Amino acid sequence: MTCNTEWMEIQENLYPGQLPQDRLDLVTRVFRAKLQDLKDQIFNKRIFGPVAAHVFVVEFQKGGLPHIHLLLILEQGHKIISADQYDKFITAELPDKEDYPLLYELVVKHMMHGPCGNYCTTSPCMKDG
């Protein structure tokens, strides 16, 4: 999970003229709240099934935004072992633009970026080459 400076909780609490990078305290607090919610969904609501063990680390990207790497080990009988089971939780498809216009717009806005490398050297991922 990576912090998104477009999250409503961040945008609504910026003062006029401020950018998210001016309020790292706010960015970090919102990220922590979202992380707590994610952990509640995984461990208490068991959205993937019962968790036998887990470990995670919070890191800060080059731009300063926090993100986590999370490893989950599910209890026996709940492990995801087939492609069909993975497909239940993970997808790399865009939602149908006609049937789900808002969802399509959100995925394109928040989860995709344009070409990088020699195609677009100004992309955020191309900082310092």
Coordinates of C-alpha atoms in Angstrom, one line a residue:
M1 CA 0.0 0.0 0.0
T2 CA 1.3 3.4 -0.9
C3 CA 0.2 6.8 0.4
N4 CA -1.8 8.8 -2.2
T5 CA -1.6 12.6 -1.8
E6 CA -5.0 12.8 -3.6
W7 CA -6.8 11.0 -0.7
M8 CA -9.7 13.2 0.4
E9 CA -8.5 13.3 4.0
I10 CA -5.3 14.9 2.9
Q11 CA -6.7 17.3 0.3
E12 CA -9.5 18.5 2.6
N13 CA -7.1 19.5 5.4
L14 CA -4.6 21.5 3.4
Y15 CA -4.6 25.2 3.8
P16 CA -5.1 27.4 0.7
G17 CA -1.9 27.3 -1.3
Q18 CA -0.4 24.3 0.5
L19 CA 0.8 21.2 -1.2
P20 CA 0.9 17.8 0.5
Q21 CA 4.7 18.0 0.7
D22 CA 4.2 21.1 3.0
R23 CA 2.2 18.9 5.5
L24 CA 4.2 15.7 6.0
D25 CA 2.6 15.5 9.5
L26 CA -0.9 15.3 7.8
V27 CA 0.3 12.9 5.1
T28 CA 1.8 10.5 7.7
R29 CA -1.3 10.6 10.0
V30 CA -3.7 9.9 7.1
F31 CA -1.4 7.0 5.9
R32 CA -1.3 5.6 9.4
A33 CA -5.1 5.7 9.7
K34 CA -5.5 4.0 6.3
L35 CA -2.9 1.4 7.4
Q36 CA -4.8 0.7 10.6
D37 CA -8.0 0.2 8.6
L38 CA -6.2 -2.2 6.2
K39 CA -4.9 -4.2 9.2
D40 CA -8.4 -4.3 10.7
Q41 CA -9.8 -5.6 7.4
I42 CA -7.1 -8.3 7.1
F43 CA -6.8 -9.4 10.7
N44 CA -10.2 -8.8 12.3
K45 CA -12.6 -9.0 9.3
R46 CA -10.4 -11.7 7.7
I47 CA -11.0 -10.6 4.1
F48 CA -8.4 -13.1 2.9
G49 CA -9.2 -15.7 5.6
P50 CA -7.5 -16.4 9.0
V51 CA -3.9 -15.2 9.2
A52 CA -1.4 -17.5 10.8
A53 CA 1.5 -15.0 10.6
H54 CA 2.5 -11.7 9.1
V55 CA 5.3 -9.2 8.9
F56 CA 5.3 -5.7 7.4
V57 CA 7.7 -2.8 7.0
V58 CA 6.9 0.9 6.4
E59 CA 9.3 2.6 4.1
F60 CA 9.5 6.1 2.5
Q61 CA 9.8 6.4 -1.2
K62 CA 12.2 8.8 -3.0
G63 CA 9.4 11.5 -3.0
G64 CA 8.9 11.0 0.8
L65 CA 5.6 9.2 0.7
P66 CA 5.2 6.3 3.1
H67 CA 4.3 2.8 1.8
I68 CA 4.3 -0.7 3.2
H69 CA 5.4 -4.2 2.2
L70 CA 3.2 -6.8 3.8
L71 CA 3.7 -10.6 3.9
L72 CA 0.7 -12.7 5.0
I73 CA 0.8 -16.4 5.8
L74 CA -2.8 -17.7 5.9
E75 CA -3.8 -20.6 8.0
Q76 CA -3.9 -24.1 6.5
G77 CA -7.0 -24.6 4.4
H78 CA -7.2 -20.9 3.5
K79 CA -3.9 -20.6 1.5
I80 CA -4.3 -19.2 -2.0
I81 CA -2.9 -21.9 -4.3
S82 CA -4.5 -21.6 -7.7
A83 CA -4.8 -19.0 -10.3
D84 CA -8.6 -18.9 -9.9
Q85 CA -8.1 -18.1 -6.2
Y86 CA -5.6 -15.3 -6.9
D87 CA -8.0 -13.9 -9.5
K88 CA -10.6 -13.6 -6.8
F89 CA -8.4 -11.0 -5.0
I90 CA -6.1 -9.6 -7.6
T91 CA -6.8 -8.2 -11.0
A92 CA -4.8 -6.2 -13.6
E93 CA -7.8 -5.2 -15.7
L94 CA -9.3 -1.8 -16.2
P95 CA -13.0 -1.7 -15.1
D96 CA -15.4 -1.3 -18.0
K97 CA -15.6 2.4 -18.9
E98 CA -19.2 2.1 -19.9
D99 CA -20.5 0.0 -17.0
Y100 CA -18.3 1.6 -14.2
P101 CA -17.3 5.1 -15.3
L102 CA -16.4 6.3 -11.8
L103 CA -14.3 3.2 -11.0
Y104 CA -12.6 3.4 -14.4
E105 CA -11.7 7.1 -13.8
L106 CA -10.4 6.4 -10.3
V107 CA -8.2 3.5 -11.4
V108 CA -6.8 5.5 -14.4
K109 CA -6.1 8.5 -12.1
H110 CA -4.6 6.8 -9.1
M111 CA -3.1 3.5 -10.3
M112 CA -1.6 4.2 -13.7
H113 CA 1.0 6.5 -15.0
G114 CA 2.0 7.1 -18.6
P115 CA 5.1 6.0 -20.4
C116 CA 8.4 6.6 -18.9
G117 CA 12.0 6.0 -19.9
N118 CA 13.0 7.5 -23.2
Y119 CA 9.3 8.1 -24.0
C120 CA 8.9 10.6 -21.2
T121 CA 11.9 11.6 -19.2
T122 CA 9.8 13.9 -17.1
S123 CA 7.8 11.1 -15.5
P124 CA 8.1 11.1 -11.6
C125 CA 9.7 7.6 -11.8
M126 CA 12.5 9.1 -14.0
K127 CA 13.9 11.4 -11.3
D128 CA 17.7 11.3 -11.5
G129 CA 17.6 9.0 -14.5

